[in-house]
PDB file of C-alpha atoms in Angstrom:
ATOM      1  CA  MET A   1     107.219  80.568  77.421  1.00  0.00           C
ATOM      2  CA  SER A   2     110.503  80.019  75.587  1.00  0.00           C
ATOM      3  CA  LEU A   3     113.836  80.669  77.312  1.00  0.00           C
ATOM      4  CA  GLN A   4     114.593  83.407  74.776  1.00  0.00           C
ATOM      5  CA  LEU A   5     111.339  85.236  75.545  1.00  0.00           C
ATOM      6  CA  LEU A   6     111.846  84.857  79.319  1.00  0.00           C
ATOM      7  CA  PHE A   7     115.376  86.225  79.024  1.00  0.00           C
ATOM      8  CA  ALA A   8     114.102  89.236  77.019  1.00  0.00           C
ATOM      9  CA  VAL A   9     111.466  90.022  79.690  1.00  0.00           C
ATOM     10  CA  VAL A  10     114.084  89.876  82.463  1.00  0.00           C
ATOM     11  CA  ILE A  11     116.406  92.237  80.536  1.00  0.00           C
ATOM     12  CA  LEU A  12     113.524  94.670  79.931  1.00  0.00           C
ATOM     13  CA  LEU A  13     112.571  94.746  83.613  1.00  0.00           C
ATOM     14  CA  ALA A  14     116.172  95.239  84.667  1.00  0.00           C
ATOM     15  CA  ALA A  15     116.522  98.173  82.283  1.00  0.00           C
ATOM     16  CA  THR A  16     113.527  99.962  83.825  1.00  0.00           C
ATOM     17  CA  ILE A  17     114.641  99.661  87.467  1.00  0.00           C
ATOM     18  CA  PRO A  18     116.974 102.705  87.487  1.00  0.00           C
ATOM     19  CA  THR A  19     114.153 104.958  86.203  1.00  0.00           C
ATOM     20  CA  ILE A  20     111.877 104.224  89.138  1.00  0.00           C
ATOM     21  CA  HIS A  21     112.225 106.732  91.928  1.00  0.00           C
ATOM     22  CA  GLY A  22     110.889 106.378  95.429  1.00  0.00           C
ATOM     23  CA  GLU A  23     112.054 105.311  98.861  1.00  0.00           C
ATOM     24  CA  ASP A  24     114.083 102.336  97.636  1.00  0.00           C
ATOM     25  CA  ASP A  25     115.824 104.458  95.001  1.00  0.00           C
ATOM     26  CA  LEU A  26     116.599 107.108  97.632  1.00  0.00           C
ATOM     27  CA  ARG A  27     118.398 104.576  99.802  1.00  0.00           C
ATOM     28  CA  ASN A  28     120.225 102.657  97.100  1.00  0.00           C
ATOM     29  CA  ASN A  29     121.498 105.188  94.557  1.00  0.00           C
ATOM     30  CA  ASN A  30     125.044 106.586  94.573  1.00  0.00           C
ATOM     31  CA  ASN A  31     125.886 108.265  97.888  1.00  0.00           C
ATOM     32  CA  ASN A  32     122.217 107.927  98.872  1.00  0.00           C
ATOM     33  CA  TYR A  33     121.387 111.106  96.944  1.00  0.00           C
ATOM     34  CA  ASP A  34     118.472 111.448  94.573  1.00  0.00           C
ATOM     35  CA  ASN A  35     119.269 114.383  92.294  1.00  0.00           C
ATOM     36  CA  GLY A  36     116.194 113.744  90.194  1.00  0.00           C
ATOM     37  CA  ASN A  37     116.426 115.142  86.697  1.00  0.00           C
ATOM     38  CA  TYR A  38     119.547 117.163  87.464  1.00  0.00           C
ATOM     39  CA  ALA A  39     123.063 115.820  86.915  1.00  0.00           C
ATOM     40  CA  LEU A  40     125.892 116.996  89.186  1.00  0.00           C
ATOM     41  CA  THR A  41     128.806 118.591  87.339  1.00  0.00           C
ATOM     42  CA  SER A  42     131.331 116.292  89.059  1.00  0.00           C
ATOM     43  CA  SER A  43     131.203 112.830  90.631  1.00  0.00           C
ATOM     44  CA  THR A  44     133.082 114.235  93.642  1.00  0.00           C
ATOM     45  CA  HIS A  45     130.359 116.759  94.402  1.00  0.00           C
ATOM     46  CA  LYS A  46     127.348 116.300  96.670  1.00  0.00           C
ATOM     47  CA  SER A  47     123.978 117.975  96.889  1.00  0.00           C
ATOM     48  CA  LEU A  48     121.533 119.255  99.454  1.00  0.00           C
ATOM     49  CA  LEU A  49     117.810 119.925  99.158  1.00  0.00           C
ATOM     50  CA  ILE A  50     115.991 122.649 101.096  1.00  0.00           C
ATOM     51  CA  ALA A  51     112.666 124.496 100.944  1.00  0.00           C
ATOM     52  CA  ALA A  52     112.882 128.110 102.104  1.00  0.00           C
ATOM     53  CA  GLY A  53     109.973 129.825 100.404  1.00  0.00           C
ATOM     54  CA  CYS A  54     110.359 131.392  96.969  1.00  0.00           C
ATOM     55  CA  PHE A  55     113.101 129.489  95.150  1.00  0.00           C
ATOM     56  CA  TRP A  56     114.326 132.642  93.383  1.00  0.00           C
ATOM     57  CA  CYS A  57     115.404 134.110  96.723  1.00  0.00           C
ATOM     58  CA  ALA A  58     116.782 130.871  98.134  1.00  0.00           C
ATOM     59  CA  GLU A  59     118.844 130.331  94.970  1.00  0.00           C
ATOM     60  CA  GLN A  60     120.378 133.807  95.213  1.00  0.00           C
ATOM     61  CA  ALA A  61     121.173 133.439  98.931  1.00  0.00           C
ATOM     62  CA  TYR A  62     123.171 130.248  98.375  1.00  0.00           C
ATOM     63  CA  GLU A  63     124.856 131.064  95.072  1.00  0.00           C
ATOM     64  CA  GLN A  64     126.095 134.430  96.294  1.00  0.00           C
ATOM     65  CA  TYR A  65     126.819 133.969  99.977  1.00  0.00           C
ATOM     66  CA  ALA A  66     127.267 130.302 100.936  1.00  0.00           C
ATOM     67  CA  PRO A  67     130.832 128.893 100.697  1.00  0.00           C
ATOM     68  CA  GLY A  68     131.698 125.932  98.499  1.00  0.00           C
ATOM     69  CA  VAL A  69     128.513 126.103  96.429  1.00  0.00           C
ATOM     70  CA  ILE A  70     128.973 125.115  92.789  1.00  0.00           C
ATOM     71  CA  GLU A  71     125.442 125.484  91.442  1.00  0.00           C
ATOM     72  CA  VAL A  72     121.918 126.033  92.762  1.00  0.00           C
ATOM     73  CA  VAL A  73     118.907 124.805  90.808  1.00  0.00           C
ATOM     74  CA  SER A  74     115.294 125.778  91.436  1.00  0.00           C
ATOM     75  CA  GLY A  75     112.705 123.031  91.372  1.00  0.00           C
ATOM     76  CA  TYR A  76     109.918 121.075  93.019  1.00  0.00           C
ATOM     77  CA  ALA A  77     109.966 118.187  95.473  1.00  0.00           C
ATOM     78  CA  GLY A  78     107.474 116.414  97.691  1.00  0.00           C
ATOM     79  CA  SER A  79     106.866 112.849  98.795  1.00  0.00           C
ATOM     80  CA  ASP A  80     103.176 113.188  97.873  1.00  0.00           C
ATOM     81  CA  GLY A  81     103.678 115.345  94.795  1.00  0.00           C
ATOM     82  CA  ILE A  82     102.522 114.602  91.275  1.00  0.00           C
ATOM     83  CA  GLU A  83     104.774 113.394  88.464  1.00  0.00           C
ATOM     84  CA  SER A  84     106.358 116.016  86.193  1.00  0.00           C
ATOM     85  CA  PRO A  85     105.237 119.100  88.135  1.00  0.00           C
ATOM     86  CA  THR A  86     105.206 122.571  86.594  1.00  0.00           C
ATOM     87  CA  TYR A  87     104.992 126.055  88.079  1.00  0.00           C
ATOM     88  CA  ARG A  88     101.282 126.172  87.229  1.00  0.00           C
ATOM     89  CA  ASN A  89     100.613 122.661  88.469  1.00  0.00           C
ATOM     90  CA  HIS A  90     102.636 121.199  91.357  1.00  0.00           C
ATOM     91  CA  PRO A  91     100.262 119.971  94.090  1.00  0.00           C
ATOM     92  CA  GLY A  92     102.039 118.103  96.869  1.00  0.00           C
ATOM     93  CA  HIS A  93     105.370 119.754  96.077  1.00  0.00           C
ATOM     94  CA  TYR A  94     107.484 122.314  97.881  1.00  0.00           C
ATOM     95  CA  GLU A  95     109.328 124.985  95.948  1.00  0.00           C
ATOM     96  CA  VAL A  96     112.885 123.816  96.628  1.00  0.00           C
ATOM     97  CA  ILE A  97     116.459 124.415  95.622  1.00  0.00           C
ATOM     98  CA  LEU A  98     119.022 121.718  94.932  1.00  0.00           C
ATOM     99  CA  ILE A  99     122.443 122.919  96.080  1.00  0.00           C
ATOM    100  CA  GLU A 100     125.434 121.283  94.400  1.00  0.00           C
ATOM    101  CA  TYR A 101     128.513 121.706  96.557  1.00  0.00           C
ATOM    102  CA  ASP A 102     132.117 120.623  96.852  1.00  0.00           C
ATOM    103  CA  PRO A 103     132.593 118.692 100.139  1.00  0.00           C
ATOM    104  CA  ASN A 104     136.269 119.719 100.095  1.00  0.00           C
ATOM    105  CA  SER A 105     135.184 123.360 100.379  1.00  0.00           C
ATOM    106  CA  THR A 106     132.126 123.216 102.630  1.00  0.00           C
ATOM    107  CA  SER A 107     129.851 120.726 104.380  1.00  0.00           C
ATOM    108  CA  TYR A 108     126.246 119.630 104.734  1.00  0.00           C
ATOM    109  CA  GLU A 109     126.309 120.932 108.300  1.00  0.00           C
ATOM    110  CA  LEU A 110     127.542 124.397 107.347  1.00  0.00           C
ATOM    111  CA  LEU A 111     125.038 124.715 104.518  1.00  0.00           C
ATOM    112  CA  LEU A 112     122.236 123.806 106.920  1.00  0.00           C
ATOM    113  CA  GLN A 113     123.389 126.672 109.136  1.00  0.00           C
ATOM    114  CA  TYR A 114     122.855 128.937 106.127  1.00  0.00           C
ATOM    115  CA  ALA A 115     119.452 127.376 105.487  1.00  0.00           C
ATOM    116  CA  TRP A 116     118.175 128.318 108.930  1.00  0.00           C
ATOM    117  CA  ARG A 117     119.331 131.945 108.508  1.00  0.00           C
ATOM    118  CA  ASN A 118     117.372 132.174 105.266  1.00  0.00           C
ATOM    119  CA  LEU A 119     113.935 131.188 106.528  1.00  0.00           C
ATOM    120  CA  ASP A 120     111.345 132.183 109.093  1.00  0.00           C
ATOM    121  CA  PRO A 121     111.220 129.170 111.459  1.00  0.00           C
ATOM    122  CA  PHE A 122     107.905 130.228 113.017  1.00  0.00           C
ATOM    123  CA  ASP A 123     105.765 130.403 109.870  1.00  0.00           C
ATOM    124  CA  GLN A 124     103.856 127.172 109.232  1.00  0.00           C
ATOM    125  CA  TYR A 125     101.673 128.544 106.428  1.00  0.00           C
ATOM    126  CA  GLY A 126     104.327 129.732 103.968  1.00  0.00           C
ATOM    127  CA  GLN A 127     107.280 132.094 103.971  1.00  0.00           C
ATOM    128  CA  PHE A 128     107.145 135.885 104.069  1.00  0.00           C
ATOM    129  CA  CYS A 129     104.490 137.184 101.640  1.00  0.00           C
ATOM    130  CA  ASP A 130     104.006 133.809  99.920  1.00  0.00           C
ATOM    131  CA  ARG A 131     101.265 131.604 101.328  1.00  0.00           C
ATOM    132  CA  GLY A 132     100.405 127.950 100.773  1.00  0.00           C
ATOM    133  CA  PHE A 133     101.960 124.515 101.120  1.00  0.00           C
ATOM    134  CA  SER A 134     104.465 124.920  98.288  1.00  0.00           C
ATOM    135  CA  TYR A 135     106.039 127.910 100.060  1.00  0.00           C
ATOM    136  CA  GLN A 136     106.413 126.231 103.447  1.00  0.00           C
ATOM    137  CA  SER A 137     109.912 125.560 104.750  1.00  0.00           C
ATOM    138  CA  ALA A 138     111.545 122.135 105.100  1.00  0.00           C
ATOM    139  CA  LEU A 139     115.056 120.706 105.423  1.00  0.00           C
ATOM    140  CA  PHE A 140     115.776 117.342 103.823  1.00  0.00           C
ATOM    141  CA  TYR A 141     118.215 114.548 104.644  1.00  0.00           C
ATOM    142  CA  ALA A 142     119.290 111.724 102.334  1.00  0.00           C
ATOM    143  CA  ASN A 143     120.481 109.163 104.876  1.00  0.00           C
ATOM    144  CA  GLU A 144     120.790 108.507 108.599  1.00  0.00           C
ATOM    145  CA  GLU A 145     124.064 110.412 108.882  1.00  0.00           C
ATOM    146  CA  GLU A 146     122.509 113.546 107.417  1.00  0.00           C
ATOM    147  CA  MET A 147     119.417 113.107 109.584  1.00  0.00           C
ATOM    148  CA  LEU A 148     121.578 113.158 112.733  1.00  0.00           C
ATOM    149  CA  ILE A 149     123.442 116.251 111.492  1.00  0.00           C
ATOM    150  CA  ALA A 150     120.140 118.015 110.709  1.00  0.00           C
ATOM    151  CA  GLU A 151     118.846 117.266 114.206  1.00  0.00           C
ATOM    152  CA  GLN A 152     122.120 118.491 115.722  1.00  0.00           C
ATOM    153  CA  VAL A 153     122.011 121.780 113.795  1.00  0.00           C
ATOM    154  CA  ARG A 154     118.407 122.332 114.856  1.00  0.00           C
ATOM    155  CA  SER A 155     119.393 121.811 118.497  1.00  0.00           C
ATOM    156  CA  GLU A 156     122.294 124.247 118.123  1.00  0.00           C
ATOM    157  CA  VAL A 157     119.976 126.889 116.686  1.00  0.00           C
ATOM    158  CA  LEU A 158     117.595 126.483 119.629  1.00  0.00           C
ATOM    159  CA  ASP A 159     120.496 126.633 122.092  1.00  0.00           C
ATOM    160  CA  LEU A 160     121.573 129.957 120.594  1.00  0.00           C
ATOM    161  CA  HIS A 161     118.045 131.302 121.105  1.00  0.00           C
ATOM    162  CA  PRO A 162     116.873 130.085 124.536  1.00  0.00           C
ATOM    163  CA  ASP A 163     113.908 132.453 124.388  1.00  0.00           C
ATOM    164  CA  TRP A 164     112.469 130.507 121.445  1.00  0.00           C
ATOM    165  CA  ASP A 165     109.785 127.964 122.225  1.00  0.00           C
ATOM    166  CA  ASN A 166     110.684 124.557 120.765  1.00  0.00           C
ATOM    167  CA  GLU A 167     107.076 123.946 119.752  1.00  0.00           C
ATOM    168  CA  SER A 168     106.870 127.223 117.848  1.00  0.00           C
ATOM    169  CA  VAL A 169     109.789 126.288 115.561  1.00  0.00           C
ATOM    170  CA  VAL A 170     107.884 124.527 112.802  1.00  0.00           C
ATOM    171  CA  VAL A 171     110.588 123.669 110.223  1.00  0.00           C
ATOM    172  CA  PRO A 172     110.280 119.913 109.524  1.00  0.00           C
ATOM    173  CA  LEU A 173     113.246 117.611 108.922  1.00  0.00           C
ATOM    174  CA  LEU A 174     112.167 115.233 106.166  1.00  0.00           C
ATOM    175  CA  GLU A 175     113.511 112.348 104.136  1.00  0.00           C
ATOM    176  CA  ARG A 176     114.676 113.623 100.804  1.00  0.00           C
ATOM    177  CA  PRO A 177     112.232 113.095  97.895  1.00  0.00           C
ATOM    178  CA  PHE A 178     112.810 113.064  94.150  1.00  0.00           C
ATOM    179  CA  PHE A 179     113.838 116.428  92.710  1.00  0.00           C
ATOM    180  CA  TRP A 180     112.132 117.900  89.651  1.00  0.00           C
ATOM    181  CA  ARG A 181     113.940 120.770  87.956  1.00  0.00           C
ATOM    182  CA  ALA A 182     111.841 123.907  87.420  1.00  0.00           C
ATOM    183  CA  GLU A 183     111.335 125.649  84.100  1.00  0.00           C
ATOM    184  CA  GLY A 184     114.306 127.449  82.550  1.00  0.00           C
ATOM    185  CA  TYR A 185     112.986 130.952  83.126  1.00  0.00           C
ATOM    186  CA  HIS A 186     113.099 130.353  86.901  1.00  0.00           C
ATOM    187  CA  GLN A 187     116.808 129.483  86.899  1.00  0.00           C
ATOM    188  CA  ASP A 188     119.204 132.338  87.814  1.00  0.00           C
ATOM    189  CA  TYR A 189     116.219 134.673  87.946  1.00  0.00           C
ATOM    190  CA  TYR A 190     118.051 137.127  90.202  1.00  0.00           C
ATOM    191  CA  ILE A 191     120.778 137.477  87.558  1.00  0.00           C
ATOM    192  CA  LYS A 192     118.589 137.594  84.454  1.00  0.00           C
ATOM    193  CA  ASN A 193     115.905 139.886  85.906  1.00  0.00           C
ATOM    194  CA  PRO A 194     117.565 141.924  88.681  1.00  0.00           C
ATOM    195  CA  TRP A 195     115.042 144.771  88.673  1.00  0.00           C
ATOM    196  CA  ASN A 196     111.989 142.516  88.872  1.00  0.00           C
ATOM    197  CA  TYR A 197     113.717 140.275  91.405  1.00  0.00           C
ATOM    198  CA  GLU A 198     114.761 143.018  93.810  1.00  0.00           C
ATOM    199  CA  TYR A 199     111.336 144.663  93.558  1.00  0.00           C
ATOM    200  CA  TYR A 200     109.631 141.376  94.443  1.00  0.00           C
ATOM    201  CA  LYS A 201     112.051 140.542  97.263  1.00  0.00           C
ATOM    202  CA  GLU A 202     111.741 143.981  98.868  1.00  0.00           C
ATOM    203  CA  ARG A 203     107.942 144.104  98.569  1.00  0.00           C
ATOM    204  CA  CYS A 204     107.685 140.562  99.932  1.00  0.00           C
ATOM    205  CA  GLY A 205     109.491 141.663 103.099  1.00  0.00           C
ATOM    206  CA  ARG A 206     111.997 138.815 103.107  1.00  0.00           C
ATOM    207  CA  THR A 207     115.074 140.728 104.265  1.00  0.00           C
ATOM    208  CA  LYS A 208     113.110 142.733 106.819  1.00  0.00           C
ATOM    209  CA  ARG A 209     111.590 139.622 108.391  1.00  0.00           C
ATOM    210  CA  LEU A 210     114.891 137.705 108.458  1.00  0.00           C
ATOM    211  CA  LYS A 211     116.502 140.583 110.326  1.00  0.00           C
ATOM    212  CA  GLU A 212     113.607 140.625 112.776  1.00  0.00           C
ATOM    213  CA  VAL A 213     113.962 136.887 113.466  1.00  0.00           C
ATOM    214  CA  TRP A 214     117.753 136.493 113.472  1.00  0.00           C
ATOM    215  CA  GLY A 215     118.922 139.981 114.285  1.00  0.00           C
ATOM    216  CA  GLU A 216     120.752 142.416 112.047  1.00  0.00           C
ATOM    217  CA  GLU A 217     124.221 141.178 112.999  1.00  0.00           C
ATOM    218  CA  GLN A 218     123.510 137.503 112.383  1.00  0.00           C
ATOM    219  CA  TYR A 219     121.712 138.262 109.119  1.00  0.00           C
ATOM    220  CA  ASN A 220     124.683 140.269 107.869  1.00  0.00           C
ATOM    221  CA  CYS A 221     127.105 137.472 108.810  1.00  0.00           C
ATOM    222  CA  TYR A 222     125.299 135.014 106.556  1.00  0.00           C
ATOM    223  CA  HIS A 223     124.809 137.504 103.706  1.00  0.00           C
ATOM    224  CA  ASP A 224     128.326 138.858 103.370  1.00  0.00           C
ATOM    225  CA  LEU A 225     130.543 138.363 100.311  1.00  0.00           C
ATOM    226  CA  GLU A 226     133.625 138.911 102.469  1.00  0.00           C
ATOM    227  CA  LEU A 227     132.597 136.360 105.141  1.00  0.00           C
ATOM    228  CA  SER A 228     134.058 138.787 107.670  1.00  0.00           C
ATOM    229  CA  CYS A 229     132.298 137.052 110.597  1.00  0.00           C
ATOM    230  CA  PHE A 230     134.064 133.796 109.699  1.00  0.00           C
ATOM    231  CA  ASN A 231     137.523 135.214 108.911  1.00  0.00           C
ATOM    232  CA  LYS A 232     136.925 134.328 105.254  1.00  0.00           C
ATOM    233  CA  THR A 233     137.132 130.613 106.077  1.00  0.00           C
ATOM    234  CA  ALA A 234     134.837 127.604 105.970  1.00  0.00           C
ATOM    235  CA  VAL A 235     135.041 124.131 107.504  1.00  0.00           C
ATOM    236  CA  ASN A 236     134.737 121.281 105.007  1.00  0.00           C
ATOM    237  CA  GLU A 237     133.396 117.761 105.556  1.00  0.00           C
ATOM    238  CA  ASP A 238     136.783 116.564 106.792  1.00  0.00           C
ATOM    239  CA  GLY A 239     136.663 119.167 109.535  1.00  0.00           C
ATOM    240  CA  VAL A 240     139.457 121.202 107.911  1.00  0.00           C
ATOM    241  CA  SER A 241     139.239 124.984 107.914  1.00  0.00           C
ATOM    242  CA  ILE A 242     139.995 126.378 104.444  1.00  0.00           C
ATOM    243  CA  GLU A 243     139.755 129.679 102.613  1.00  0.00           C
ATOM    244  CA  ALA A 244     136.121 130.161 101.662  1.00  0.00           C
ATOM    245  CA  VAL A 245     134.972 130.726  98.083  1.00  0.00           C
ATOM    246  CA  VAL A 246     131.599 132.358  97.450  1.00  0.00           C
ATOM    247  CA  ASN A 247     129.642 133.876  94.562  1.00  0.00           C
ATOM    248  CA  VAL A 248     130.996 131.506  91.916  1.00  0.00           C
ATOM    249  CA  LYS A 249     128.853 133.172  89.235  1.00  0.00           C
ATOM    250  CA  ASN A 250     130.252 136.617  90.076  1.00  0.00           C
ATOM    251  CA  ALA A 251     126.765 138.048  90.313  1.00  0.00           C
ATOM    252  CA  PRO A 252     126.621 141.732  91.287  1.00  0.00           C
ATOM    253  CA  GLU A 253     125.718 142.413  94.892  1.00  0.00           C
ATOM    254  CA  GLU A 254     122.207 143.624  95.584  1.00  0.00           C
ATOM    255  CA  SER A 255     121.790 147.380  95.279  1.00  0.00           C
ATOM    256  CA  GLY A 256     120.067 147.699  98.633  1.00  0.00           C
ATOM    257  CA  LYS A 257     117.834 150.376  97.123  1.00  0.00           C
ATOM    258  CA  VAL A 258     114.051 150.286  97.306  1.00  0.00           C
ATOM    259  CA  ARG A 259     113.082 149.434  93.770  1.00  0.00           C
ATOM    260  CA  GLY A 260     110.145 151.021  92.008  1.00  0.00           C
ATOM    261  CA  ALA A 261     107.693 148.974  90.032  1.00  0.00           C
ATOM    262  CA  PRO A 262     109.318 146.981  87.192  1.00  0.00           C
ATOM    263  CA  VAL A 263     108.710 148.023  83.584  1.00  0.00           C
ATOM    264  CA  TRP A 264     106.056 145.389  82.991  1.00  0.00           C
ATOM    265  CA  GLY A 265     104.251 146.587  86.119  1.00  0.00           C
ATOM    266  CA  ILE A 266     104.250 150.182  84.887  1.00  0.00           C
ATOM    267  CA  ILE A 267     102.925 149.120  81.473  1.00  0.00           C
ATOM    268  CA  VAL A 268     100.118 147.087  83.054  1.00  0.00           C
ATOM    269  CA  ALA A 269      99.230 149.992  85.347  1.00  0.00           C
ATOM    270  CA  VAL A 270      99.120 152.461  82.435  1.00  0.00           C
ATOM    271  CA  VAL A 271      96.996 150.152  80.282  1.00  0.00           C
ATOM    272  CA  PHE A 272      94.660 149.563  83.214  1.00  0.00           C
ATOM    273  CA  ALA A 273      94.370 153.292  83.912  1.00  0.00           C
ATOM    274  CA  VAL A 274      93.611 154.056  80.231  1.00  0.00           C
ATOM    275  CA  GLY A 275      90.999 151.303  80.191  1.00  0.00           C
ATOM    276  CA  VAL A 276      89.293 152.672  83.296  1.00  0.00           C
ATOM    277  CA  LEU A 277      89.370 156.206  81.845  1.00  0.00           C
ATOM    278  CA  CYS A 278      87.779 154.989  78.608  1.00  0.00           C
ATOM    279  CA  LEU A 279      85.033 153.237  80.537  1.00  0.00           C
ATOM    280  CA  LEU A 280      84.364 156.393  82.564  1.00  0.00           C
ATOM    281  CA  VAL A 281      84.235 158.530  79.410  1.00  0.00           C
ATOM    282  CA  VAL A 282      81.907 156.081  77.679  1.00  0.00           C
ATOM    283  CA  GLY A 283      79.785 155.851  80.805  1.00  0.00           C
ATOM    284  CA  PHE A 284      79.552 159.639  81.025  1.00  0.00           C
ATOM    285  CA  MET A 285      78.870 160.169  77.328  1.00  0.00           C
ATOM    286  CA  THR A 286      76.186 157.499  76.959  1.00  0.00           C
ATOM    287  CA  PRO A 287      73.519 159.183  79.157  1.00  0.00           C
ATOM    288  CA  SER A 288      74.267 162.571  77.504  1.00  0.00           C
ATOM    289  CA  CYS A 289      73.848 161.081  74.046  1.00  0.00           C
ATOM    290  CA  LYS A 290      70.632 159.381  75.057  1.00  0.00           C
ATOM    291  CA  LYS A 291      69.336 162.644  76.549  1.00  0.00           C
ATOM    292  CA  LYS A 292      70.280 164.607  73.426  1.00  0.00           C
ATOM    293  CA  LEU A 293      68.640 161.983  71.226  1.00  0.00           C
ATOM    294  CA  SER A 294      65.471 162.153  73.304  1.00  0.00           C
ATOM    295  CA  ILE A 295      65.388 165.941  72.989  1.00  0.00           C
ATOM    296  CA  GLU A 296      65.888 165.753  69.209  1.00  0.00           C
ATOM    297  CA  GLU A 297      63.166 163.125  68.951  1.00  0.00           C
ATOM    298  CA  GLY A 298      60.895 165.371  71.054  1.00  0.00           C
ATOM    299  CA  LYS A 299      61.571 168.324  68.769  1.00  0.00           C
ATOM    300  CA  ASP A 300      60.818 166.230  65.698  1.00  0.00           C
ATOM    301  CA  GLU A 301      57.522 165.079  67.172  1.00  0.00           C
ATOM    302  CA  SER A 302      56.582 168.700  68.010  1.00  0.00           C
ATOM    303  CA  VAL A 303      57.338 169.831  64.458  1.00  0.00           C
ATOM    304  CA  VAL A 304      55.260 167.017  62.995  1.00  0.00           C
ATOM    305  CA  GLU A 305      52.372 167.816  65.301  1.00  0.00           C
ATOM    306  CA  LYS A 306      52.544 171.547  64.437  1.00  0.00           C
ATOM    307  CA  GLU A 307      52.646 170.811  60.686  1.00  0.00           C
ATOM    308  CA  ALA A 308      49.689 168.481  61.084  1.00  0.00           C
ATOM    309  CA  ALA A 309      47.744 171.184  62.903  1.00  0.00           C
ATOM    310  CA  ASP A 310      48.413 173.726  60.129  1.00  0.00           C
ATOM    311  CA  LEU A 311      46.977 171.436  57.470  1.00  0.00           C
ATOM    312  CA  PRO A 312      43.534 172.635  56.144  1.00  0.00           C
TER     313      PRO A 312
END
């Protein structure tokens, strides 16, 4: 092999290294974060990955109520997941959200506190009405420092609830995998489709169950645009208490009303009802038509027989 050819092979291999994601990439990329196929809006920002059931609801909870959040992106992540997952095909993946945040305005620790208050820690088979592996909860860490913080926050949660059995709290703390961004129609779903979103969230029982687990007061503290429980402040990663900023997209607050079925649901129901009615009408008419036809055929046969009898 010539030196020129060897040099070309080395350059080619070197160029492909940054595209390989896995455990080595997780440990060696910038800040030990693997943002997958999402690019942070600023080099000074950081990100956090959590799985808290349906990513529509988790995205809304963080974008509206958590301080210092810049952007939340719905997606898929799992150490045993397939490449290029989609909503229709993502075995081995959790539904997750990637939370881009400003460490000068909030912290990994504080955002984990919000994560706990937005999941059911006792459900090992999914979250709320959604069942299956992809809807199970999980909190991810990108390095040893974050792992220690995640363990500390978990301990603090258990200390606040001494009546909880440690073994019954089934939220795993996992090393952060590669993040795959979900399809565009899933992003900002609560803003683009408020009626459908609120109908789903209410029928799924998310808010009701969170209040049962955490209590009404604690739920309201972590879902409050005024941050009244925290004096409108947040502690950043330097340990400095600053004025908190929430709801960066200025999304309208939830109505709190029990939503009726969305328009598409009403249309489907009407079409289904009409279809069933048509089947019933056809089913009712068919025997009558057959009976009438039989009678007519019987009359015809009688007439033929009578005419035959009258023949000389």
